[in-house]
């Protein structure tokens, strides 16, 4: 259960400097330019959230509809959300150490899963990095072999895995 001082809220453009700072700490090897983070927030505001403890930003989620079986390149602009999007893509969930093990990740994953179901998506997908496959497995994501995405996955890191969660 999340304490009342811990709150996920809709991310705004004003939050982007905090998001950049959190990303630099949590994902130092996966740099994304400020304009990439800003574009994600602007393209699909319903999938972007900031986690605060008190008034302090300590985490974020960036997510959006996408095409199953493909992944956006790391640090690349999308341009638009595809009209034929058929999966709900979790681009990034990042929590500072102070925000871990308090239930915040499970809370936002549950909320965004409900959003994906309400939007009619049959699956959610993501790229697991930083040895996070076990974490995502606990949230019903399953590793999926994706040989045609091998080069793109390797651009994230050697252990990057495509993971999919069925919403049926």
PDB file of C-alpha atoms in Angstrom:
ATOM      1  CA  UNK A   1       0.000   0.000   0.000  1.00  0.00           C
ATOM      2  CA  UNK A   2       1.229   3.465  -0.838  1.00  0.00           C
ATOM      3  CA  UNK A   3       1.479   6.018   1.951  1.00  0.00           C
ATOM      4  CA  UNK A   4      -0.614   9.168   1.425  1.00  0.00           C
ATOM      5  CA  UNK A   5       2.571  11.264   1.052  1.00  0.00           C
ATOM      6  CA  UNK A   6       3.494   9.082  -1.968  1.00  0.00           C
ATOM      7  CA  UNK A   7       1.556  10.129  -5.038  1.00  0.00           C
ATOM      8  CA  UNK A   8       1.549   9.398  -8.758  1.00  0.00           C
ATOM      9  CA  UNK A   9       0.172  12.334 -10.751  1.00  0.00           C
ATOM     10  CA  UNK A  10      -0.093  13.319 -14.390  1.00  0.00           C
ATOM     11  CA  UNK A  11       3.227  14.581 -15.714  1.00  0.00           C
ATOM     12  CA  UNK A  12       3.337  18.087 -17.160  1.00  0.00           C
ATOM     13  CA  UNK A  13       5.912  19.855 -19.279  1.00  0.00           C
ATOM     14  CA  UNK A  14       7.090  21.639 -16.130  1.00  0.00           C
ATOM     15  CA  UNK A  15       8.155  18.265 -14.711  1.00  0.00           C
ATOM     16  CA  UNK A  16      10.604  17.464 -17.498  1.00  0.00           C
ATOM     17  CA  UNK A  17      13.731  18.844 -15.761  1.00  0.00           C
ATOM     18  CA  UNK A  18      12.964  16.566 -12.794  1.00  0.00           C
ATOM     19  CA  UNK A  19      12.399  13.625 -15.165  1.00  0.00           C
ATOM     20  CA  UNK A  20      15.771  14.314 -16.814  1.00  0.00           C
ATOM     21  CA  UNK A  21      17.451  14.346 -13.401  1.00  0.00           C
ATOM     22  CA  UNK A  22      15.833  11.073 -12.329  1.00  0.00           C
ATOM     23  CA  UNK A  23      16.745   9.449 -15.667  1.00  0.00           C
ATOM     24  CA  UNK A  24      20.378  10.512 -15.256  1.00  0.00           C
ATOM     25  CA  UNK A  25      20.539   8.757 -11.874  1.00  0.00           C
ATOM     26  CA  UNK A  26      18.497   5.637 -12.674  1.00  0.00           C
ATOM     27  CA  UNK A  27      19.572   5.082 -16.302  1.00  0.00           C
ATOM     28  CA  UNK A  28      23.051   6.596 -16.724  1.00  0.00           C
ATOM     29  CA  UNK A  29      23.829   4.170 -19.563  1.00  0.00           C
ATOM     30  CA  UNK A  30      20.561   4.847 -21.429  1.00  0.00           C
ATOM     31  CA  UNK A  31      20.705   8.573 -22.046  1.00  0.00           C
ATOM     32  CA  UNK A  32      17.729  10.095 -23.810  1.00  0.00           C
ATOM     33  CA  UNK A  33      17.813  13.708 -24.947  1.00  0.00           C
ATOM     34  CA  UNK A  34      15.445  16.180 -23.270  1.00  0.00           C
ATOM     35  CA  UNK A  35      13.501  16.560 -26.527  1.00  0.00           C
ATOM     36  CA  UNK A  36      12.879  12.785 -26.628  1.00  0.00           C
ATOM     37  CA  UNK A  37      11.441  12.790 -23.101  1.00  0.00           C
ATOM     38  CA  UNK A  38       9.396  15.900 -23.880  1.00  0.00           C
ATOM     39  CA  UNK A  39       8.005  14.367 -27.048  1.00  0.00           C
ATOM     40  CA  UNK A  40       6.818  11.244 -25.192  1.00  0.00           C
ATOM     41  CA  UNK A  41       4.978  13.453 -22.704  1.00  0.00           C
ATOM     42  CA  UNK A  42       3.465  15.605 -25.450  1.00  0.00           C
ATOM     43  CA  UNK A  43       2.416  12.730 -27.731  1.00  0.00           C
ATOM     44  CA  UNK A  44       0.548  10.731 -25.106  1.00  0.00           C
ATOM     45  CA  UNK A  45      -0.149  12.633 -21.909  1.00  0.00           C
ATOM     46  CA  UNK A  46      -2.466   9.892 -20.629  1.00  0.00           C
ATOM     47  CA  UNK A  47       0.545   7.600 -20.248  1.00  0.00           C
ATOM     48  CA  UNK A  48       2.998   9.912 -18.475  1.00  0.00           C
ATOM     49  CA  UNK A  49       3.141  10.160 -14.700  1.00  0.00           C
ATOM     50  CA  UNK A  50       5.415  11.630 -12.070  1.00  0.00           C
ATOM     51  CA  UNK A  51       5.901  10.031  -8.655  1.00  0.00           C
ATOM     52  CA  UNK A  52       6.284  12.380  -5.716  1.00  0.00           C
ATOM     53  CA  UNK A  53       7.122  11.743  -2.096  1.00  0.00           C
ATOM     54  CA  UNK A  54       5.801  14.834  -0.413  1.00  0.00           C
ATOM     55  CA  UNK A  55       6.579  17.434  -3.047  1.00  0.00           C
ATOM     56  CA  UNK A  56       9.819  15.792  -4.185  1.00  0.00           C
ATOM     57  CA  UNK A  57       9.880  14.054  -7.608  1.00  0.00           C
ATOM     58  CA  UNK A  58      11.303  10.551  -7.158  1.00  0.00           C
ATOM     59  CA  UNK A  59      10.115   8.605 -10.198  1.00  0.00           C
ATOM     60  CA  UNK A  60       8.268   8.644 -13.482  1.00  0.00           C
ATOM     61  CA  UNK A  61       6.508   6.506 -16.064  1.00  0.00           C
ATOM     62  CA  UNK A  62       6.477   7.182 -19.814  1.00  0.00           C
ATOM     63  CA  UNK A  63       4.145   4.978 -21.855  1.00  0.00           C
ATOM     64  CA  UNK A  64       2.115   5.090 -25.053  1.00  0.00           C
ATOM     65  CA  UNK A  65       0.375   2.982 -27.691  1.00  0.00           C
ATOM     66  CA  UNK A  66       2.712   1.309 -30.206  1.00  0.00           C
ATOM     67  CA  UNK A  67       2.966  -1.596 -32.656  1.00  0.00           C
ATOM     68  CA  UNK A  68       3.381  -5.084 -31.254  1.00  0.00           C
ATOM     69  CA  UNK A  69       6.570  -6.787 -32.383  1.00  0.00           C
ATOM     70  CA  UNK A  70       8.462  -3.528 -32.789  1.00  0.00           C
ATOM     71  CA  UNK A  71      10.208  -1.224 -30.371  1.00  0.00           C
ATOM     72  CA  UNK A  72      11.130   2.435 -30.628  1.00  0.00           C
ATOM     73  CA  UNK A  73      14.846   3.053 -30.916  1.00  0.00           C
ATOM     74  CA  UNK A  74      16.496   4.326 -27.773  1.00  0.00           C
ATOM     75  CA  UNK A  75      16.884   8.123 -27.747  1.00  0.00           C
ATOM     76  CA  UNK A  76      14.791   8.644 -30.870  1.00  0.00           C
ATOM     77  CA  UNK A  77      11.840  10.850 -31.655  1.00  0.00           C
ATOM     78  CA  UNK A  78       8.623   9.022 -32.557  1.00  0.00           C
ATOM     79  CA  UNK A  79       7.020  11.781 -34.593  1.00  0.00           C
ATOM     80  CA  UNK A  80       3.545  10.403 -33.932  1.00  0.00           C
ATOM     81  CA  UNK A  81       1.686   7.544 -32.294  1.00  0.00           C
ATOM     82  CA  UNK A  82       0.879   5.014 -35.050  1.00  0.00           C
ATOM     83  CA  UNK A  83      -2.779   4.902 -36.099  1.00  0.00           C
ATOM     84  CA  UNK A  84      -2.515   1.108 -36.181  1.00  0.00           C
ATOM     85  CA  UNK A  85      -1.041   0.804 -32.669  1.00  0.00           C
ATOM     86  CA  UNK A  86      -1.981  -2.583 -31.246  1.00  0.00           C
ATOM     87  CA  UNK A  87      -0.011  -2.820 -27.998  1.00  0.00           C
ATOM     88  CA  UNK A  88       0.440  -0.530 -25.044  1.00  0.00           C
ATOM     89  CA  UNK A  89       4.166   0.192 -24.705  1.00  0.00           C
ATOM     90  CA  UNK A  90       5.901   0.992 -21.413  1.00  0.00           C
ATOM     91  CA  UNK A  91       8.798   3.132 -22.553  1.00  0.00           C
ATOM     92  CA  UNK A  92      10.328   3.790 -19.154  1.00  0.00           C
ATOM     93  CA  UNK A  93       9.570   3.284 -15.485  1.00  0.00           C
ATOM     94  CA  UNK A  94      12.256   4.860 -13.319  1.00  0.00           C
ATOM     95  CA  UNK A  95      12.322   5.177  -9.535  1.00  0.00           C
ATOM     96  CA  UNK A  96      15.038   6.687  -7.395  1.00  0.00           C
ATOM     97  CA  UNK A  97      16.248   4.320  -4.636  1.00  0.00           C
ATOM     98  CA  UNK A  98      14.202   6.208  -2.011  1.00  0.00           C
ATOM     99  CA  UNK A  99      11.006   5.255  -3.897  1.00  0.00           C
ATOM    100  CA  UNK A 100      11.685   1.541  -4.246  1.00  0.00           C
ATOM    101  CA  UNK A 101      10.075  -1.224  -2.192  1.00  0.00           C
ATOM    102  CA  UNK A 102       7.115   0.941  -1.125  1.00  0.00           C
ATOM    103  CA  UNK A 103       4.609  -0.369  -3.655  1.00  0.00           C
ATOM    104  CA  UNK A 104       4.770   2.619  -5.993  1.00  0.00           C
ATOM    105  CA  UNK A 105       5.848   0.608  -9.058  1.00  0.00           C
ATOM    106  CA  UNK A 106       3.097  -1.972  -8.606  1.00  0.00           C
ATOM    107  CA  UNK A 107       0.551   0.790  -8.126  1.00  0.00           C
ATOM    108  CA  UNK A 108       1.342   2.566 -11.403  1.00  0.00           C
ATOM    109  CA  UNK A 109       1.694  -0.709 -13.328  1.00  0.00           C
ATOM    110  CA  UNK A 110      -1.788  -1.680 -12.119  1.00  0.00           C
ATOM    111  CA  UNK A 111      -3.229   1.703 -13.059  1.00  0.00           C
ATOM    112  CA  UNK A 112      -1.641   1.795 -16.513  1.00  0.00           C
ATOM    113  CA  UNK A 113      -2.741  -1.807 -17.139  1.00  0.00           C
ATOM    114  CA  UNK A 114      -6.343  -0.749 -16.440  1.00  0.00           C
ATOM    115  CA  UNK A 115      -5.846   2.148 -18.860  1.00  0.00           C
ATOM    116  CA  UNK A 116      -4.547  -0.200 -21.572  1.00  0.00           C
ATOM    117  CA  UNK A 117      -7.495  -2.564 -21.076  1.00  0.00           C
ATOM    118  CA  UNK A 118      -9.958   0.337 -21.215  1.00  0.00           C
ATOM    119  CA  UNK A 119      -8.363   1.473 -24.481  1.00  0.00           C
ATOM    120  CA  UNK A 120      -8.905  -2.011 -25.939  1.00  0.00           C
ATOM    121  CA  UNK A 121      -5.318  -3.240 -26.161  1.00  0.00           C
ATOM    122  CA  UNK A 122      -4.786  -6.995 -25.969  1.00  0.00           C
ATOM    123  CA  UNK A 123      -1.164  -6.678 -24.846  1.00  0.00           C
ATOM    124  CA  UNK A 124       1.357  -4.464 -23.148  1.00  0.00           C
ATOM    125  CA  UNK A 125       5.025  -4.559 -24.124  1.00  0.00           C
ATOM    126  CA  UNK A 126       8.373  -3.200 -22.996  1.00  0.00           C
ATOM    127  CA  UNK A 127      12.116  -3.648 -23.228  1.00  0.00           C
ATOM    128  CA  UNK A 128      13.561  -4.911 -19.947  1.00  0.00           C
ATOM    129  CA  UNK A 129      17.022  -3.501 -19.201  1.00  0.00           C
ATOM    130  CA  UNK A 130      19.365  -3.363 -16.199  1.00  0.00           C
ATOM    131  CA  UNK A 131      18.565  -6.975 -15.230  1.00  0.00           C
ATOM    132  CA  UNK A 132      14.913  -6.046 -14.615  1.00  0.00           C
ATOM    133  CA  UNK A 133      13.413  -9.130 -16.295  1.00  0.00           C
ATOM    134  CA  UNK A 134      12.579 -10.752 -12.944  1.00  0.00           C
ATOM    135  CA  UNK A 135      10.792  -7.591 -11.766  1.00  0.00           C
ATOM    136  CA  UNK A 136       8.631  -7.488 -14.900  1.00  0.00           C
ATOM    137  CA  UNK A 137       7.916 -11.222 -14.679  1.00  0.00           C
ATOM    138  CA  UNK A 138       6.365 -10.586 -11.243  1.00  0.00           C
ATOM    139  CA  UNK A 139       3.968  -8.211 -13.037  1.00  0.00           C
ATOM    140  CA  UNK A 140       2.890 -10.890 -15.562  1.00  0.00           C
ATOM    141  CA  UNK A 141       5.215  -9.896 -18.419  1.00  0.00           C
ATOM    142  CA  UNK A 142       6.811 -12.763 -20.332  1.00  0.00           C
ATOM    143  CA  UNK A 143      10.044 -12.671 -22.325  1.00  0.00           C
ATOM    144  CA  UNK A 144       9.441 -13.039 -26.015  1.00  0.00           C
ATOM    145  CA  UNK A 145      12.060 -14.118 -28.521  1.00  0.00           C
ATOM    146  CA  UNK A 146      12.441 -11.440 -31.158  1.00  0.00           C
ATOM    147  CA  UNK A 147      15.264 -12.384 -33.553  1.00  0.00           C
ATOM    148  CA  UNK A 148      14.416  -9.622 -36.020  1.00  0.00           C
ATOM    149  CA  UNK A 149      14.760  -7.075 -33.204  1.00  0.00           C
ATOM    150  CA  UNK A 150      18.127  -8.424 -31.989  1.00  0.00           C
ATOM    151  CA  UNK A 151      20.180  -5.469 -33.244  1.00  0.00           C
ATOM    152  CA  UNK A 152      17.768  -2.901 -31.869  1.00  0.00           C
ATOM    153  CA  UNK A 153      17.599  -4.696 -28.487  1.00  0.00           C
ATOM    154  CA  UNK A 154      21.401  -4.883 -28.363  1.00  0.00           C
ATOM    155  CA  UNK A 155      21.504  -1.093 -28.744  1.00  0.00           C
ATOM    156  CA  UNK A 156      19.886  -0.900 -25.300  1.00  0.00           C
ATOM    157  CA  UNK A 157      22.219  -3.383 -23.602  1.00  0.00           C
ATOM    158  CA  UNK A 158      23.447  -6.939 -24.046  1.00  0.00           C
ATOM    159  CA  UNK A 159      20.756  -8.325 -21.738  1.00  0.00           C
ATOM    160  CA  UNK A 160      17.821  -6.308 -23.090  1.00  0.00           C
ATOM    161  CA  UNK A 161      14.695  -8.416 -23.523  1.00  0.00           C
ATOM    162  CA  UNK A 162      11.389  -7.786 -25.253  1.00  0.00           C
ATOM    163  CA  UNK A 163       8.628  -8.602 -22.778  1.00  0.00           C
ATOM    164  CA  UNK A 164       4.889  -8.834 -23.386  1.00  0.00           C
ATOM    165  CA  UNK A 165       1.913  -9.056 -21.047  1.00  0.00           C
ATOM    166  CA  UNK A 166      -1.383 -10.461 -22.285  1.00  0.00           C
ATOM    167  CA  UNK A 167      -4.428  -8.464 -21.224  1.00  0.00           C
ATOM    168  CA  UNK A 168      -6.991 -11.069 -22.294  1.00  0.00           C
TER     169      UNK A 168
END
